[in-house]
Short mmCIF file of C-alpha atoms in Angstrom, two decimals:
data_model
loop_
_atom_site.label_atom_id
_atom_site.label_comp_id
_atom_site.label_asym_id
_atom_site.label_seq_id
_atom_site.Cartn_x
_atom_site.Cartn_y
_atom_site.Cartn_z
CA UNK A 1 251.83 128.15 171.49
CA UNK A 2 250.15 131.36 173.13
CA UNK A 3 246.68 129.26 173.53
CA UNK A 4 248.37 126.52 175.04
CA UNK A 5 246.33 124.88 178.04
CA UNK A 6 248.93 123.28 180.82
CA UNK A 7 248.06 121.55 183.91
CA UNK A 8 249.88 119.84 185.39
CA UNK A 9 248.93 117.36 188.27
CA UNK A 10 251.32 116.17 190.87
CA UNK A 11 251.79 115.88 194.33
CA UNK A 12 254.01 118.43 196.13
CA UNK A 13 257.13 116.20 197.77
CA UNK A 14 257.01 113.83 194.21
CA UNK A 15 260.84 114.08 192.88
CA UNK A 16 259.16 113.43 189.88
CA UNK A 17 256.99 116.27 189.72
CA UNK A 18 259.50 117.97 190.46
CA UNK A 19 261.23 117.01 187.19
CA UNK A 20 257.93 118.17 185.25
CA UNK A 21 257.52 121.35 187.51
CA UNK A 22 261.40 122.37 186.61
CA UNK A 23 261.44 121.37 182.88
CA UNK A 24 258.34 123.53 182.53
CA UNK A 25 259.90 126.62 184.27
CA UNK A 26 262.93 126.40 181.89
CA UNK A 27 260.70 126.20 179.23
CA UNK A 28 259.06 129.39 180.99
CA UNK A 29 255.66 127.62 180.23
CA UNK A 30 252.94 128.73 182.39
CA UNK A 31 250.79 126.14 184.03
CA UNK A 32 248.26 125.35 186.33
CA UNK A 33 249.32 123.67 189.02
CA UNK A 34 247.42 120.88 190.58
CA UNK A 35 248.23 118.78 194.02
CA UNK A 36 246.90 115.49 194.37
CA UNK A 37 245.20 114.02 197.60
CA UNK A 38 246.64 110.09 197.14
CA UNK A 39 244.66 108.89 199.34
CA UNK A 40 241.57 109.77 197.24
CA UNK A 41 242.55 110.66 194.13
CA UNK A 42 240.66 113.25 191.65
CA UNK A 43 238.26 111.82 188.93
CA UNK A 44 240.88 113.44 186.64
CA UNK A 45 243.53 111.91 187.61
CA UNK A 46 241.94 108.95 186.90
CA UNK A 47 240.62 109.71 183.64
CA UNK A 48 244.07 110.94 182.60
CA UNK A 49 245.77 108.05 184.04
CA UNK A 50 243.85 105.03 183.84
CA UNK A 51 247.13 102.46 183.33
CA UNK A 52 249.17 103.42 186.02
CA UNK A 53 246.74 105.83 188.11
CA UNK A 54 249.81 107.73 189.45
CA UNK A 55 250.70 111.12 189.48
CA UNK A 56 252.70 113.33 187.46
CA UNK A 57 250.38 113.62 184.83
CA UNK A 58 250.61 116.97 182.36
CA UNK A 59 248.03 117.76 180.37
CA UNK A 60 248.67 119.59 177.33
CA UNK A 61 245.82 120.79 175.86
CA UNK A 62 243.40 118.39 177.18
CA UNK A 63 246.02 114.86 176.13
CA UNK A 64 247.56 113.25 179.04
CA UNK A 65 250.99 112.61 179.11
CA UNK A 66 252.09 110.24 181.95
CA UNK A 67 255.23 109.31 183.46
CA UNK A 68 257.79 111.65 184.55
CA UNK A 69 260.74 111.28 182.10
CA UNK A 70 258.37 110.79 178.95
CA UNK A 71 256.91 114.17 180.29
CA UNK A 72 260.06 115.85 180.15
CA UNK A 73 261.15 114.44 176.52
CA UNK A 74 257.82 116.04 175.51
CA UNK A 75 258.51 119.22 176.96
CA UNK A 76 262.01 119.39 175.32
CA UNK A 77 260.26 118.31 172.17
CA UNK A 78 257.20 120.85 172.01
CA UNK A 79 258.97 123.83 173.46
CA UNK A 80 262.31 123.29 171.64
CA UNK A 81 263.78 126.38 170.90
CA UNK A 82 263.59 127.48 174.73
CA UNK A 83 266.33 126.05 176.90
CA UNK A 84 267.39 122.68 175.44
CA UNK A 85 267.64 119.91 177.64
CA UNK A 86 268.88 117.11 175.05
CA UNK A 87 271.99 117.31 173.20
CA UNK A 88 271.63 117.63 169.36
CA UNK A 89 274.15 114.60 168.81
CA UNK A 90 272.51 111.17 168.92
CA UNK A 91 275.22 109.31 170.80
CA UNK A 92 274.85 112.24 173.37
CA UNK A 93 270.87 112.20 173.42
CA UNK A 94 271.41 108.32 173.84
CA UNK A 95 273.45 108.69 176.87
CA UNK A 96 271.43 111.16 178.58
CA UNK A 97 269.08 108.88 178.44
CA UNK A 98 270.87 106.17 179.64
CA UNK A 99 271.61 107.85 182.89
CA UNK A 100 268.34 109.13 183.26
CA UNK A 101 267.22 105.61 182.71
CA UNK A 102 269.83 104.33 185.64
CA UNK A 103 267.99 106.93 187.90
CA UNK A 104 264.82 105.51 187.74
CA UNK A 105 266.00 101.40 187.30
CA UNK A 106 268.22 102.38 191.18
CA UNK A 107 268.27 106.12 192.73
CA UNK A 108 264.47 105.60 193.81
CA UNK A 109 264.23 102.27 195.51
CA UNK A 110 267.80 102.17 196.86
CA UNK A 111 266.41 105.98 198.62
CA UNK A 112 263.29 104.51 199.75
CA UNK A 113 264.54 101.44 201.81
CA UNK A 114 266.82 103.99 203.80
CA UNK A 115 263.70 105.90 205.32
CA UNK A 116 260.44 102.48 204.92
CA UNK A 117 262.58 99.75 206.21
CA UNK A 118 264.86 98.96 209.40
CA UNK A 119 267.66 96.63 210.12
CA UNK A 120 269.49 94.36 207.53
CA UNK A 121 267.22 95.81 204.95
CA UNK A 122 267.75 99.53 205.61
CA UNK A 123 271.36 98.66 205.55
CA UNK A 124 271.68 97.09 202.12
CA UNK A 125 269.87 100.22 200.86
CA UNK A 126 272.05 102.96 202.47
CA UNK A 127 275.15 100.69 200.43
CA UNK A 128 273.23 100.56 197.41
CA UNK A 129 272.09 104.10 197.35
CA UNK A 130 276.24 105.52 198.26
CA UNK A 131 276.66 102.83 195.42
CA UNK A 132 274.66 104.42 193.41
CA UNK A 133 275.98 108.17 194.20
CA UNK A 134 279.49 107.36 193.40
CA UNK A 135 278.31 105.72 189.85
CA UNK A 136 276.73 108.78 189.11
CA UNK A 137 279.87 111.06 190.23
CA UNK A 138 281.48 108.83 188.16
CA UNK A 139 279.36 110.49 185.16
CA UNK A 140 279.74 113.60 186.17
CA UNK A 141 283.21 113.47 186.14
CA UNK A 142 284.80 117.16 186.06
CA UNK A 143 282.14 118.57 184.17
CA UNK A 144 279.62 121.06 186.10
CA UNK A 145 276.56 119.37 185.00
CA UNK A 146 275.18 116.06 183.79
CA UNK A 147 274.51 118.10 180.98
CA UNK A 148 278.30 119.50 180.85
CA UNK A 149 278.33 122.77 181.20
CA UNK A 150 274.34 123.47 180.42
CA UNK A 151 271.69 122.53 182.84
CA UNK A 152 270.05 119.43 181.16
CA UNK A 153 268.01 116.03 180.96
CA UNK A 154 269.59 114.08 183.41
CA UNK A 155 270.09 117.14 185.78
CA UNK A 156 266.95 117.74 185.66
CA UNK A 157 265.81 113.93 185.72
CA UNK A 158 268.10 114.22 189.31
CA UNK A 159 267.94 117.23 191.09
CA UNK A 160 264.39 117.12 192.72
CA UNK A 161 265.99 114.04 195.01
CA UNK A 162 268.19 115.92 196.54
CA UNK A 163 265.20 117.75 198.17
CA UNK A 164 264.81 114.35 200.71
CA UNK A 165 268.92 113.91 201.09
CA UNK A 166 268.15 115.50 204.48
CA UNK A 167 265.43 112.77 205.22
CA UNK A 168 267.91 110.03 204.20
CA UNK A 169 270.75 111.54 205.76
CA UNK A 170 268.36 111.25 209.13
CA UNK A 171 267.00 108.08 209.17
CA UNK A 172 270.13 106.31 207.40
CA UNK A 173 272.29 108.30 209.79
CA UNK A 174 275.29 109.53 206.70
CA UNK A 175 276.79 112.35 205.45
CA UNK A 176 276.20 112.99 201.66
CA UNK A 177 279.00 115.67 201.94
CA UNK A 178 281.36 112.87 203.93
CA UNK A 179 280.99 109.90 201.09
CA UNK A 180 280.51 112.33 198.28
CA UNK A 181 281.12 115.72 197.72
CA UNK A 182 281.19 116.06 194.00
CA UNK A 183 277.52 114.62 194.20
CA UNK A 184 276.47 117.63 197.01
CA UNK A 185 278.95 120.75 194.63
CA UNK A 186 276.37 119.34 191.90
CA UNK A 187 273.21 119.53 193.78
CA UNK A 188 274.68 123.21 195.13
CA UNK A 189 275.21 124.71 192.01
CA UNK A 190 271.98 123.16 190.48
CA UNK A 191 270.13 124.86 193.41
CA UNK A 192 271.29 128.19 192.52
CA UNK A 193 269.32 128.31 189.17
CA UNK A 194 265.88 129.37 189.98
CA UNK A 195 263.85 126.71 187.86
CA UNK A 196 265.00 124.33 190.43
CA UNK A 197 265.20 126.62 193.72
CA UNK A 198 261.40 128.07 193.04
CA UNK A 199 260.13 123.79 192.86
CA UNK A 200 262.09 121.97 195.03
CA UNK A 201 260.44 122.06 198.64
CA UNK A 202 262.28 122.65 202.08
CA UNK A 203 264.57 119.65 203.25
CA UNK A 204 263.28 120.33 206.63
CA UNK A 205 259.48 120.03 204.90
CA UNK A 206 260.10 116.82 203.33
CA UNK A 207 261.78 115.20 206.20
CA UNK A 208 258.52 115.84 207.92
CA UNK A 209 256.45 114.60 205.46
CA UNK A 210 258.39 111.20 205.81
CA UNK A 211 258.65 111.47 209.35
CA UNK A 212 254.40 111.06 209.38
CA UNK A 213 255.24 108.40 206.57
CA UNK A 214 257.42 106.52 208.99
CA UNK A 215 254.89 106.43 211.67
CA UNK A 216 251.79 105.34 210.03
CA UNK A 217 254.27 102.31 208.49
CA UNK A 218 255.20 101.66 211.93
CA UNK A 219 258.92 102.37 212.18
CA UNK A 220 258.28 105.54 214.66
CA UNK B 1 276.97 106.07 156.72
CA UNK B 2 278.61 103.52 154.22
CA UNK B 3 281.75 103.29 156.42
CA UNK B 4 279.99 102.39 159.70
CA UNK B 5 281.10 99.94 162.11
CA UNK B 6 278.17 98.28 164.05
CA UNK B 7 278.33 95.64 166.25
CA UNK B 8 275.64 93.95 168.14
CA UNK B 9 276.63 91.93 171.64
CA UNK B 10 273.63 90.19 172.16
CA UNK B 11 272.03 86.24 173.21
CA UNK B 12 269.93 84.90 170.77
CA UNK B 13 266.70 84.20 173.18
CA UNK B 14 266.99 87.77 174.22
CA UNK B 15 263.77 89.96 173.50
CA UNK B 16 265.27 92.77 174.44
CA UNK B 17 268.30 92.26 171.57
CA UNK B 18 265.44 91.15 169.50
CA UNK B 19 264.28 94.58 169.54
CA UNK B 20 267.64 95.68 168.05
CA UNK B 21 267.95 93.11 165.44
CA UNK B 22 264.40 94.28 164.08
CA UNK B 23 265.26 97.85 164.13
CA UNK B 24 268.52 97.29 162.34
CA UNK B 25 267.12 95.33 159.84
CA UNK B 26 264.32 97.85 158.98
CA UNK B 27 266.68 99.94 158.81
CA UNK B 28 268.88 97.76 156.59
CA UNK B 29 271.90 98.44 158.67
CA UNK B 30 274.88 96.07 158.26
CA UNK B 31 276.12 94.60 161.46
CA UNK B 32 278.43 92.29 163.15
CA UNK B 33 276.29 90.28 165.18
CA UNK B 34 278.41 88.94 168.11
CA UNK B 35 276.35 85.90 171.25
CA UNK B 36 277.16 86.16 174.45
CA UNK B 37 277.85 83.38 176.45
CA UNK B 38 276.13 84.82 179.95
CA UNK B 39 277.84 82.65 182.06
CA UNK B 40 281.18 84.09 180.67
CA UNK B 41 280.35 87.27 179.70
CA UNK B 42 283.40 88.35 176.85
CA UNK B 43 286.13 91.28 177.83
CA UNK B 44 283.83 93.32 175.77
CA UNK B 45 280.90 92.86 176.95
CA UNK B 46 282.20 94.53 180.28
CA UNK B 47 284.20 97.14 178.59
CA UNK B 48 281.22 98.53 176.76
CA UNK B 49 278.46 97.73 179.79
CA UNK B 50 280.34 98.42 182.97
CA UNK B 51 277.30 99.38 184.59
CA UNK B 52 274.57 96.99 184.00
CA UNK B 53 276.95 94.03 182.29
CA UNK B 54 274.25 93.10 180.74
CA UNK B 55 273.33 92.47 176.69
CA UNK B 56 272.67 94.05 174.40
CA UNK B 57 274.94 96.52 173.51
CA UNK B 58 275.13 97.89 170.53
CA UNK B 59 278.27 99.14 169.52
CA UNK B 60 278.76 102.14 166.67
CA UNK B 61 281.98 102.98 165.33
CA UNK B 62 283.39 101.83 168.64
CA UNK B 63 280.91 103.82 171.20
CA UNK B 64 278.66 101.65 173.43
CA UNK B 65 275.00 101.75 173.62
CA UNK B 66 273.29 100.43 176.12
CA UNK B 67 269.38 99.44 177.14
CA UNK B 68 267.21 98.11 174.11
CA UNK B 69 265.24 100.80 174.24
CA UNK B 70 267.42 103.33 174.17
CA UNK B 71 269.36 101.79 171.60
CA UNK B 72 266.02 101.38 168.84
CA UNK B 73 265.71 105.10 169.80
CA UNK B 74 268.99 105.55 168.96
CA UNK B 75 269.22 103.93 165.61
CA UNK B 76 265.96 105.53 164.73
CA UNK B 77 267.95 109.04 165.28
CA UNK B 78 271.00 108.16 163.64
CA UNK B 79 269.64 106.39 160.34
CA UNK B 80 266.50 108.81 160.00
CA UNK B 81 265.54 108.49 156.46
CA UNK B 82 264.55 104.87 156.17
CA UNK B 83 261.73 103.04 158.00
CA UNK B 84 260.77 105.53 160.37
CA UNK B 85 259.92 103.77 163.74
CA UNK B 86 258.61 106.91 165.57
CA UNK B 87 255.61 109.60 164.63
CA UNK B 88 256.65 112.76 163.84
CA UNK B 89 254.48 114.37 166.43
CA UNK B 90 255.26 115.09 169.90
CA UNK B 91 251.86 113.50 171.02
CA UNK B 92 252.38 110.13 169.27
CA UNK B 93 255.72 110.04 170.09
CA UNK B 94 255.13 110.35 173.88
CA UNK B 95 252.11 107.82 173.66
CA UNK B 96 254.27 105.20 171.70
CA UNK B 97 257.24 105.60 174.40
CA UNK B 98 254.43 105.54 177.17
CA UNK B 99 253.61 101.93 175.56
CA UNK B 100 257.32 100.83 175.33
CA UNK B 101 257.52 102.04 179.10
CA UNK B 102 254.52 99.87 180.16
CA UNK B 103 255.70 96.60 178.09
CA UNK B 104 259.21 97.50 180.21
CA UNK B 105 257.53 97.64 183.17
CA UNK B 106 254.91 94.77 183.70
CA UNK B 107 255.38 92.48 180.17
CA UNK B 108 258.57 90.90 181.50
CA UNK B 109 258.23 90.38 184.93
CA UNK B 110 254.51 88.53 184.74
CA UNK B 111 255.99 86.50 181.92
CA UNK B 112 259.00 85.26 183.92
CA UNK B 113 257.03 83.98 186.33
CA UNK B 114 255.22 81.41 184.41
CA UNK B 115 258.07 79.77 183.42
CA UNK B 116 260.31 80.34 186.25
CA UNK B 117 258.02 80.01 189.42
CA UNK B 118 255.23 77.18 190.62
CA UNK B 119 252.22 77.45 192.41
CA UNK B 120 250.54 80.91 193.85
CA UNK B 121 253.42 82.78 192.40
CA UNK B 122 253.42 81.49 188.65
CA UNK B 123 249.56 81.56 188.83
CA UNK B 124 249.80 85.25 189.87
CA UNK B 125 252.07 85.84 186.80
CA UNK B 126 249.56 84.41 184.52
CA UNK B 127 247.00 86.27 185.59
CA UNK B 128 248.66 89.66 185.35
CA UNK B 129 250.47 88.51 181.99
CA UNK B 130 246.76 87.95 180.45
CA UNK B 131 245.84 90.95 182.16
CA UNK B 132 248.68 93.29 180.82
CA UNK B 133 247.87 91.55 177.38
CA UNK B 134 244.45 92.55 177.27
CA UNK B 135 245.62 96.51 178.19
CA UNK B 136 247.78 95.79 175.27
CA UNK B 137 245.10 94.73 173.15
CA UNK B 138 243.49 98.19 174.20
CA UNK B 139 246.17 100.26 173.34
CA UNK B 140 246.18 98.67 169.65
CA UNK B 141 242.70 98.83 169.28
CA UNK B 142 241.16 98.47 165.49
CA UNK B 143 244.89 99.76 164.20
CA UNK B 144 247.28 97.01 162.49
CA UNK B 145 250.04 97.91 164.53
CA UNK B 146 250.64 100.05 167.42
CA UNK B 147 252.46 101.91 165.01
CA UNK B 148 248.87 102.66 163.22
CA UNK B 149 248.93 101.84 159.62
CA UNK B 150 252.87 100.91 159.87
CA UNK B 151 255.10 98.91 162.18
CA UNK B 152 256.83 101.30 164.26
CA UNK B 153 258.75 101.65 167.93
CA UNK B 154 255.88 99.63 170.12
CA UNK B 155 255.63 96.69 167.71
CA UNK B 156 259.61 96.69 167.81
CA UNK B 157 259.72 96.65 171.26
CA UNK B 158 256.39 93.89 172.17
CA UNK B 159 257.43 91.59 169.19
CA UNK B 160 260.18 90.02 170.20
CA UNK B 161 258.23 88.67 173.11
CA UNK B 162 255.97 86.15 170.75
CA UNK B 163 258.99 84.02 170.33
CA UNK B 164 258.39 82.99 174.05
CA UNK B 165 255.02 82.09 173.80
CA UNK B 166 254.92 78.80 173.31
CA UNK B 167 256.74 78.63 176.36
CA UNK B 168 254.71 80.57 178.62
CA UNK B 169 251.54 78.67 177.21
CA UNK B 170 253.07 75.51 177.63
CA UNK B 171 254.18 76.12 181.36
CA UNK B 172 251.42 78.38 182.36
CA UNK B 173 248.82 76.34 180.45
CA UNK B 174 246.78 78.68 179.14
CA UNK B 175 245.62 79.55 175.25
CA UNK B 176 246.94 83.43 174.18
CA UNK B 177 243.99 82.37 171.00
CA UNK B 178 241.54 81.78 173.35
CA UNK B 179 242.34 84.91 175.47
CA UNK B 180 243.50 87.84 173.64
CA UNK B 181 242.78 86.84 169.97
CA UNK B 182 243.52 90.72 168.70
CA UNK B 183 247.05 90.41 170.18
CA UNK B 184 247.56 86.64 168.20
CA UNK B 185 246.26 88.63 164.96
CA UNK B 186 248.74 91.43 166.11
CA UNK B 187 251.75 89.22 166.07
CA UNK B 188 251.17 86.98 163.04
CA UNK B 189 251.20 90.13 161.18
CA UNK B 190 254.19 90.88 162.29
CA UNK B 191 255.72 88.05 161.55
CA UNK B 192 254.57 88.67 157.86
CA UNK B 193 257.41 91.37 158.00
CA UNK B 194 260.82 89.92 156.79
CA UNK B 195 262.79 92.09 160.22
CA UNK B 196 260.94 89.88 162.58
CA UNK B 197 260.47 86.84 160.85
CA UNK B 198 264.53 86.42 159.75
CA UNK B 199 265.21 87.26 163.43
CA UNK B 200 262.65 85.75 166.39
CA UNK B 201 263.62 82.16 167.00
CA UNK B 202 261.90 79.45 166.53
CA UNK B 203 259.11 78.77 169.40
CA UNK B 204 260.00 75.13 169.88
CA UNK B 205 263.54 76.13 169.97
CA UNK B 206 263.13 79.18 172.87
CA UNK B 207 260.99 76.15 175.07
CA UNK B 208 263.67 74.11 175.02
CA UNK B 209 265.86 76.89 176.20
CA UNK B 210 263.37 77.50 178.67
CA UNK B 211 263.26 73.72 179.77
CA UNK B 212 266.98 73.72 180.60
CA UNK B 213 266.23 76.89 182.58
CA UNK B 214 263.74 75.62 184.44
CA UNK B 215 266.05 72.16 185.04
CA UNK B 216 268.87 74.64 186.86
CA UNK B 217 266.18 76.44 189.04
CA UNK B 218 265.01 72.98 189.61
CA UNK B 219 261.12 73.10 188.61
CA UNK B 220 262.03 70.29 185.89
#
């Protein structure tokens, strides 16, 4: 795969990028990286995506591959002798997949009502979203990753989250580390491994990123 | 495999357990096929779904799996040799779970509201159902099935779905003929396969299902 063509187009505070950006750099795959302007978005972005017109899309040799998770099973499936993400064992693959699944069916819109909404409504989604923290701690369990004791799918499927924990900690007014602190050691120890420190941007960053967010929906 | 125990928690009108039913039975798999009454879900069906609660599980040699999706992805792994739902190549395979992803998404949700909302709302849902059709129609282009030349994963997971359409034609009053003939051709050629035909219900039998539905939410 030494002719291999990569790009991969994303926008920089997208937790699912992220999951493409830090699959990739496990894989050591080198790619061109390419950040989207949403608000007018490239002709090739909406070549590559015409269905869903939404970034992360990788291109791999000029063929699209969209959505984030799909992205990632591709990765693990092209470059598979390089850091494996998915179990070998069926019943294993099948429950990675589950959680990774769980991430996307609750972690995103549970996060999102904490920072675009106010009142009752921000409320119910600062419960669902500890809800949803302590489920997930709950699959953890003692082991060091999702993975167990490798870096894996739903780790990866995960981490790039915990870059706007400081934005939901702000504007839902929590402490991760107070309600769960199995969920932060997790998040700690997957920052220390450089595929994920090198993609995931600045807390600080993405708080202000929301912060303009927040004002042009009209909750600053 | 010979001493396998597989069980299958499920509700007849279910297209998502439809999707396991077909699998299994191109697969020839043997299984104890166990209905759910939702209104009183069984001890089991908690024990093995503690997360969702939701059917179907399917259950092998005592470990839960859970999501349809997941779960055809998972029989595909574990019974390899026969009937081979997936591609072989990491392209394909991505594109066909792209599809299953997109019937996931938007199939569902349009269709329930034909049957189960009036007015704006159910006219809305018609108009994105025909409209998610026709990308559908797209996707399968001159090919037999989505699966090309065989049946594979995205027939597995859209079939199911045609049981319903009588229902969804009925209450949304519209023709799936007259709109999206390709799709009609599409599923009757399906149902030439004995896995779909010996499992989707009747049509006449899944509107009167839907009838008493619609009687509770009180559109009836």
């Amino acid at each position: 795969m030494a002719n291999d063509e990569v790009i991969l187009l994303d926008f920089w505070p997208s937790m699912f990028g992220m999951r493409l950006r830090i699959a990739l750099a496990e894989k050591e795959i080198k790619y061109e990286y390419k950040d989207e302007d949403l608000r007018n978005k490239s002709p090739l972005l909406l070549q590559m995506n015409p269905i869903h017109k939404k970034i992360p899309v990788l291109i791999h040799n000029g063929k699209p591959i969209c959505e984030s998770i799909i992205g990632v099973e591709y990765i693990e499936e092209v470059w598979k002798d390089k850091a494996p993400l998915l179990p070998s064992d069926p019943y294993e693959r099948a429950q990675a997949r589950f959680w990774a699944d769980y991430i996307d069916k609750k972690f995103y819109d549970s996060a999102r009502k904490i920072w675009a909404t106010k009142g009752e409504e921000q409320e119910a989604g600062k419960k669902d979203f500890i809800d949803v923290l302590k489920v997930l701690e709950g699959a953890l369990g003692d082991k060091p990753f999702f993975g167990g004791d490798n870096f894996g799918y739903v780790d990866v499927a995960l981490i790039g989250f915990y870059s706007w924990f400081h934005a939901y900690e702000t504007y839902g007014n929590f402490s991760t580390e107070a309600e769960c602190p199995k969920f932060v050691a997790w998040a700690k120890r997957c920052m220390q491994r450089d595929s994920v420190a090198k993609t995931l941007p600045d807390q600080h960053k993405v708080l202000e990123f929301v912060k303009i967010l927040r004002e042009k929906y009209g909750l600053e």
